[in-house]
mmCIF file of C-alpha atoms in Angstrom:
data_model
loop_
_atom_site.group_PDB
_atom_site.id
_atom_site.type_symbol
_atom_site.label_atom_id
_atom_site.label_comp_id
_atom_site.label_asym_id
_atom_site.label_seq_id
_atom_site.Cartn_x
_atom_site.Cartn_y
_atom_site.Cartn_z
ATOM 1 C CA MET A 486 86.040 95.689 79.976
ATOM 2 C CA ALA A 487 88.080 98.876 80.415
ATOM 3 C CA THR A 488 91.357 99.371 78.641
ATOM 4 C CA ARG A 489 94.163 99.386 81.170
ATOM 5 C CA PRO A 490 96.173 102.619 81.131
ATOM 6 C CA THR A 491 99.641 102.137 79.666
ATOM 7 C CA VAL A 492 100.937 105.668 80.302
ATOM 8 C CA ALA A 493 102.040 107.329 83.526
ATOM 9 C CA LEU A 494 101.930 111.103 83.502
ATOM 10 C CA ILE A 495 104.670 112.555 85.724
ATOM 11 C CA THR A 496 103.773 116.178 86.527
ATOM 12 C CA ALA A 497 106.999 117.993 87.387
ATOM 13 C CA ARG A 498 106.660 121.753 87.483
ATOM 14 C CA LEU A 499 109.200 123.905 89.253
ATOM 15 C CA GLY A 500 106.946 126.690 90.540
ATOM 16 C CA SER A 501 106.922 125.703 94.198
ATOM 17 C CA THR A 502 107.293 128.648 96.540
ATOM 18 C CA ARG A 503 107.648 126.685 99.801
ATOM 19 C CA LEU A 504 110.403 124.432 98.418
ATOM 20 C CA PRO A 505 112.014 125.951 95.310
ATOM 21 C CA ASP A 506 113.151 123.439 92.660
ATOM 22 C CA LYS A 507 111.248 120.764 94.582
ATOM 23 C CA ASN A 508 110.980 118.221 91.777
ATOM 24 C CA ILE A 509 114.731 118.135 91.147
ATOM 25 C CA ARG A 510 115.550 117.607 94.832
ATOM 26 C CA ARG A 511 116.929 114.169 95.621
ATOM 27 C CA VAL A 512 115.609 111.499 97.932
ATOM 28 C CA GLY A 513 118.184 108.748 97.844
ATOM 29 C CA MET A 514 120.141 108.842 94.607
ATOM 30 C CA LEU A 515 117.373 110.160 92.347
ATOM 31 C CA PRO A 516 115.598 113.479 91.859
ATOM 32 C CA LEU A 517 111.903 113.306 92.762
ATOM 33 C CA TRP A 518 110.670 113.468 89.143
ATOM 34 C CA MET A 519 113.008 110.608 88.187
ATOM 35 C CA ARG A 520 111.864 108.405 91.074
ATOM 36 C CA ALA A 521 108.310 108.625 89.675
ATOM 37 C CA ALA A 522 109.454 107.959 86.085
ATOM 38 C CA ALA A 523 111.645 105.006 87.100
ATOM 39 C CA PHE A 524 108.790 103.506 89.144
ATOM 40 C CA ALA A 525 106.430 103.776 86.162
ATOM 41 C CA ASP A 526 109.022 102.249 83.842
ATOM 42 C CA ARG A 527 109.702 99.305 86.170
ATOM 43 C CA CYS A 528 105.964 98.670 86.471
ATOM 44 C CA GLY A 529 105.537 98.398 82.700
ATOM 45 C CA LEU A 530 104.010 101.832 82.158
ATOM 46 C CA VAL A 531 105.324 104.369 79.662
ATOM 47 C CA PRO A 532 106.403 107.424 81.658
ATOM 48 C CA ILE A 533 105.724 110.831 80.119
ATOM 49 C CA VAL A 534 107.341 113.696 82.016
ATOM 50 C CA ASP A 535 105.171 116.834 81.882
ATOM 51 C CA SER A 536 107.048 119.987 82.854
ATOM 52 C CA ASP A 537 107.483 123.689 82.273
ATOM 53 C CA ASP A 538 111.169 123.490 83.180
ATOM 54 C CA GLU A 539 113.822 122.993 80.502
ATOM 55 C CA ARG A 540 116.234 121.271 82.908
ATOM 56 C CA ILE A 541 113.733 118.558 83.746
ATOM 57 C CA LEU A 542 112.655 118.094 80.126
ATOM 58 C CA GLU A 543 116.270 117.854 78.895
ATOM 59 C CA ASP A 544 117.221 115.396 81.645
ATOM 60 C CA ALA A 545 114.121 113.277 80.977
ATOM 61 C CA GLU A 546 114.868 113.147 77.254
ATOM 62 C CA GLY A 547 118.498 112.312 78.026
ATOM 63 C CA PHE A 548 117.325 109.274 79.983
ATOM 64 C CA GLY A 549 115.055 108.222 77.127
ATOM 65 C CA TYR A 550 111.737 109.258 78.689
ATOM 66 C CA LEU A 551 108.983 110.836 76.644
ATOM 67 C CA THR A 552 108.237 114.446 77.529
ATOM 68 C CA HIS A 553 105.445 116.974 77.238
ATOM 69 C CA ARG A 554 106.153 120.685 77.422
ATOM 70 C CA ARG A 555 103.533 122.358 79.581
ATOM 71 C CA THR A 556 101.630 125.086 77.774
ATOM 72 C CA THR A 557 99.198 126.173 80.459
ATOM 73 C CA PRO A 558 99.969 129.194 82.645
ATOM 74 C CA PRO A 559 101.799 128.422 85.882
ATOM 75 C CA GLU A 560 99.834 128.488 89.113
ATOM 76 C CA SER A 561 101.519 131.778 90.026
ATOM 77 C CA GLN A 562 99.736 133.257 86.975
ATOM 78 C CA GLY A 563 96.314 131.744 87.605
ATOM 79 C CA GLY A 564 96.785 128.323 86.011
ATOM 80 C CA THR A 565 95.884 125.185 87.914
ATOM 81 C CA HIS A 566 97.446 121.778 88.283
ATOM 82 C CA TRP A 567 94.349 120.176 86.722
ATOM 83 C CA GLN A 568 94.406 122.521 83.720
ATOM 84 C CA ALA A 569 97.944 121.328 83.057
ATOM 85 C CA ILE A 570 96.984 117.666 83.445
ATOM 86 C CA ASN A 571 93.947 118.046 81.163
ATOM 87 C CA ALA A 572 96.031 119.871 78.551
ATOM 88 C CA ALA A 573 98.696 117.153 78.606
ATOM 89 C CA ALA A 574 96.101 114.359 78.311
ATOM 90 C CA ALA A 575 94.419 116.168 75.395
ATOM 91 C CA ASP A 576 97.712 116.958 73.629
ATOM 92 C CA LEU A 577 98.881 113.355 73.994
ATOM 93 C CA GLY A 578 95.530 111.828 73.009
ATOM 94 C CA LEU A 579 95.245 109.771 76.184
ATOM 95 C CA ALA A 580 92.056 107.816 76.865
ATOM 96 C CA SER A 581 93.234 107.072 80.411
ATOM 97 C CA PHE A 582 96.392 107.506 82.409
ATOM 98 C CA VAL A 583 98.116 106.913 85.710
ATOM 99 C CA LEU A 584 99.127 110.109 87.519
ATOM 100 C CA LEU A 585 102.308 109.906 89.571
ATOM 101 C CA GLN A 586 103.175 113.105 91.370
ATOM 102 C CA PRO A 587 106.903 113.407 92.054
ATOM 103 C CA THR A 588 106.249 114.940 95.461
ATOM 104 C CA SER A 589 105.234 111.481 96.714
ATOM 105 C CA PRO A 590 108.655 109.810 96.699
ATOM 106 C CA PHE A 591 107.617 106.349 97.901
ATOM 107 C CA ARG A 592 105.361 104.087 95.852
ATOM 108 C CA ASN A 593 103.957 100.647 96.366
ATOM 109 C CA ARG A 594 103.639 98.248 93.393
ATOM 110 C CA THR A 595 100.818 96.371 95.096
ATOM 111 C CA ALA A 596 98.826 99.622 95.409
ATOM 112 C CA LEU A 597 99.446 100.427 91.730
ATOM 113 C CA ALA A 598 98.280 96.933 90.729
ATOM 114 C CA GLY A 599 95.186 97.417 92.895
ATOM 115 C CA CYS A 600 94.411 100.761 91.249
ATOM 116 C CA LEU A 601 94.821 99.340 87.762
ATOM 117 C CA GLY A 602 92.666 96.324 88.690
ATOM 118 C CA ALA A 603 89.904 98.564 90.073
ATOM 119 C CA PHE A 604 89.873 100.893 87.073
ATOM 120 C CA ASP A 605 86.717 100.498 84.981
ATOM 121 C CA GLY A 606 87.444 103.171 82.364
ATOM 122 C CA HIS A 607 84.874 105.599 83.789
ATOM 123 C CA LEU A 608 85.626 106.325 87.458
ATOM 124 C CA PRO A 609 88.959 107.487 88.872
ATOM 125 C CA VAL A 610 90.830 105.299 91.349
ATOM 126 C CA PHE A 611 93.042 106.704 94.115
ATOM 127 C CA THR A 612 95.384 105.372 96.764
ATOM 128 C CA TYR A 613 94.813 106.303 100.370
ATOM 129 C CA SER A 614 96.293 105.513 103.745
ATOM 130 C CA ARG A 615 93.655 107.300 105.850
ATOM 131 C CA PRO A 616 89.984 106.730 104.918
ATOM 132 C CA GLY A 617 88.553 109.231 102.448
ATOM 133 C CA ILE A 618 91.778 111.202 101.982
ATOM 134 C CA TRP A 619 93.660 110.847 98.703
ATOM 135 C CA ASP A 620 97.336 110.732 99.545
ATOM 136 C CA GLY A 621 98.440 112.094 96.175
ATOM 137 C CA ASN A 622 100.589 109.076 95.497
ATOM 138 C CA ILE A 623 98.822 107.147 92.707
ATOM 139 C CA GLY A 624 95.724 108.051 90.740
ATOM 140 C CA VAL A 625 94.242 106.339 87.680
ATOM 141 C CA TYR A 626 92.009 108.539 85.549
ATOM 142 C CA PRO A 627 89.704 108.327 82.562
ATOM 143 C CA TYR A 628 89.961 111.104 79.980
ATOM 144 C CA PRO A 629 88.215 113.363 79.093
ATOM 145 C CA ASP A 630 86.963 114.856 82.358
ATOM 146 C CA PRO A 631 89.206 112.947 84.759
ATOM 147 C CA LEU A 632 87.508 114.512 87.779
ATOM 148 C CA ALA A 633 83.910 114.481 86.515
ATOM 149 C CA HIS A 634 82.950 111.536 88.729
ATOM 150 C CA VAL A 635 85.444 111.978 91.570
ATOM 151 C CA ALA A 636 82.661 111.668 94.156
ATOM 152 C CA PHE A 637 82.239 108.060 92.999
ATOM 153 C CA ALA A 638 85.954 107.261 92.875
ATOM 154 C CA ARG A 639 87.251 103.895 93.897
ATOM 155 C CA TRP A 640 89.880 103.680 96.609
ATOM 156 C CA VAL A 641 92.854 101.347 97.145
ATOM 157 C CA ARG A 642 94.491 101.275 100.553
ATOM 158 C CA GLN A 643 98.238 101.391 100.956
ATOM 159 C CA PRO A 644 100.567 101.496 103.992
ATOM 160 C CA GLU A 645 100.800 104.982 105.496
ATOM 161 C CA ALA A 646 104.581 105.212 104.996
ATOM 162 C CA TYR A 647 103.948 105.355 101.241
ATOM 163 C CA SER A 648 101.703 108.406 101.531
ATOM 164 C CA HIS A 649 104.397 110.912 102.517
ATOM 165 C CA GLN A 650 104.171 114.203 100.568
ATOM 166 C CA ILE A 651 107.004 116.670 100.067
ATOM 167 C CA ASP A 652 105.916 120.313 100.107
ATOM 168 C CA THR A 653 108.402 121.937 102.501
ATOM 169 C CA PRO A 654 112.096 121.611 103.418
ATOM 170 C CA GLU A 655 110.998 119.740 106.568
ATOM 171 C CA ASP A 656 109.017 117.240 104.466
ATOM 172 C CA LEU A 657 112.111 116.646 102.315
ATOM 173 C CA ASP A 658 114.292 116.078 105.382
ATOM 174 C CA LEU A 659 111.712 113.658 106.797
ATOM 175 C CA ALA A 660 111.573 111.702 103.498
ATOM 176 C CA ARG A 661 115.357 111.364 103.517
ATOM 177 C CA SER A 662 115.258 110.179 107.148
ATOM 178 C CA MET A 663 112.455 107.731 106.366
ATOM 179 C CA LEU A 664 114.471 106.258 103.484
ATOM 180 C CA LYS A 665 117.556 105.913 105.666
ATOM 181 C CA ALA A 666 115.552 104.169 108.424
ATOM 182 C CA ALA A 667 113.563 101.943 106.040
ATOM 183 C CA PRO A 668 115.470 101.416 102.762
ATOM 184 C CA GLU A 669 112.656 99.211 101.431
ATOM 185 C CA LEU A 670 110.618 102.386 100.906
ATOM 186 C CA GLY A 671 113.040 103.326 98.151
ATOM 187 C CA ILE A 672 112.503 100.146 96.124
ATOM 188 C CA LEU A 673 111.256 101.170 92.728
#
């Protein structure tokens, strides 16, 4: 039987060009990175905030969250998101982890429970709202080589409202409107 991941890695870089300072933007009362960390905490996972930005790291530590200072080059200098995730997992000695990207502001506890239940320790598990398309919301990964067997990943369906991604100012405005129209989306 696979060991259930106990850590949620919150990847919160600030190098976005389409929406500068994206991960410190607020949806509701909380910055995006903190929404992900609070969700992990309320679901019994230990959140670790991985960032290259001192403001995020200081705020995370101030709220009592564990942090990891990113050492890989930023994407603007040829680094990749997965290099950063692999480096964090290696530095932290993680055998498996839940990845919560702050740019997905709405999360579903049932989907997280489904991902954790489907995790076998070898194959990644992703949430989706449209068949075959990872929505970026929740992923559970084995380490090392979290993407080595991605073609055989397991999938857990979640309602489409939870799959919203924030990459542009328009996406941020839409997320804020969605939360105002359906406050239950903001339940952590």
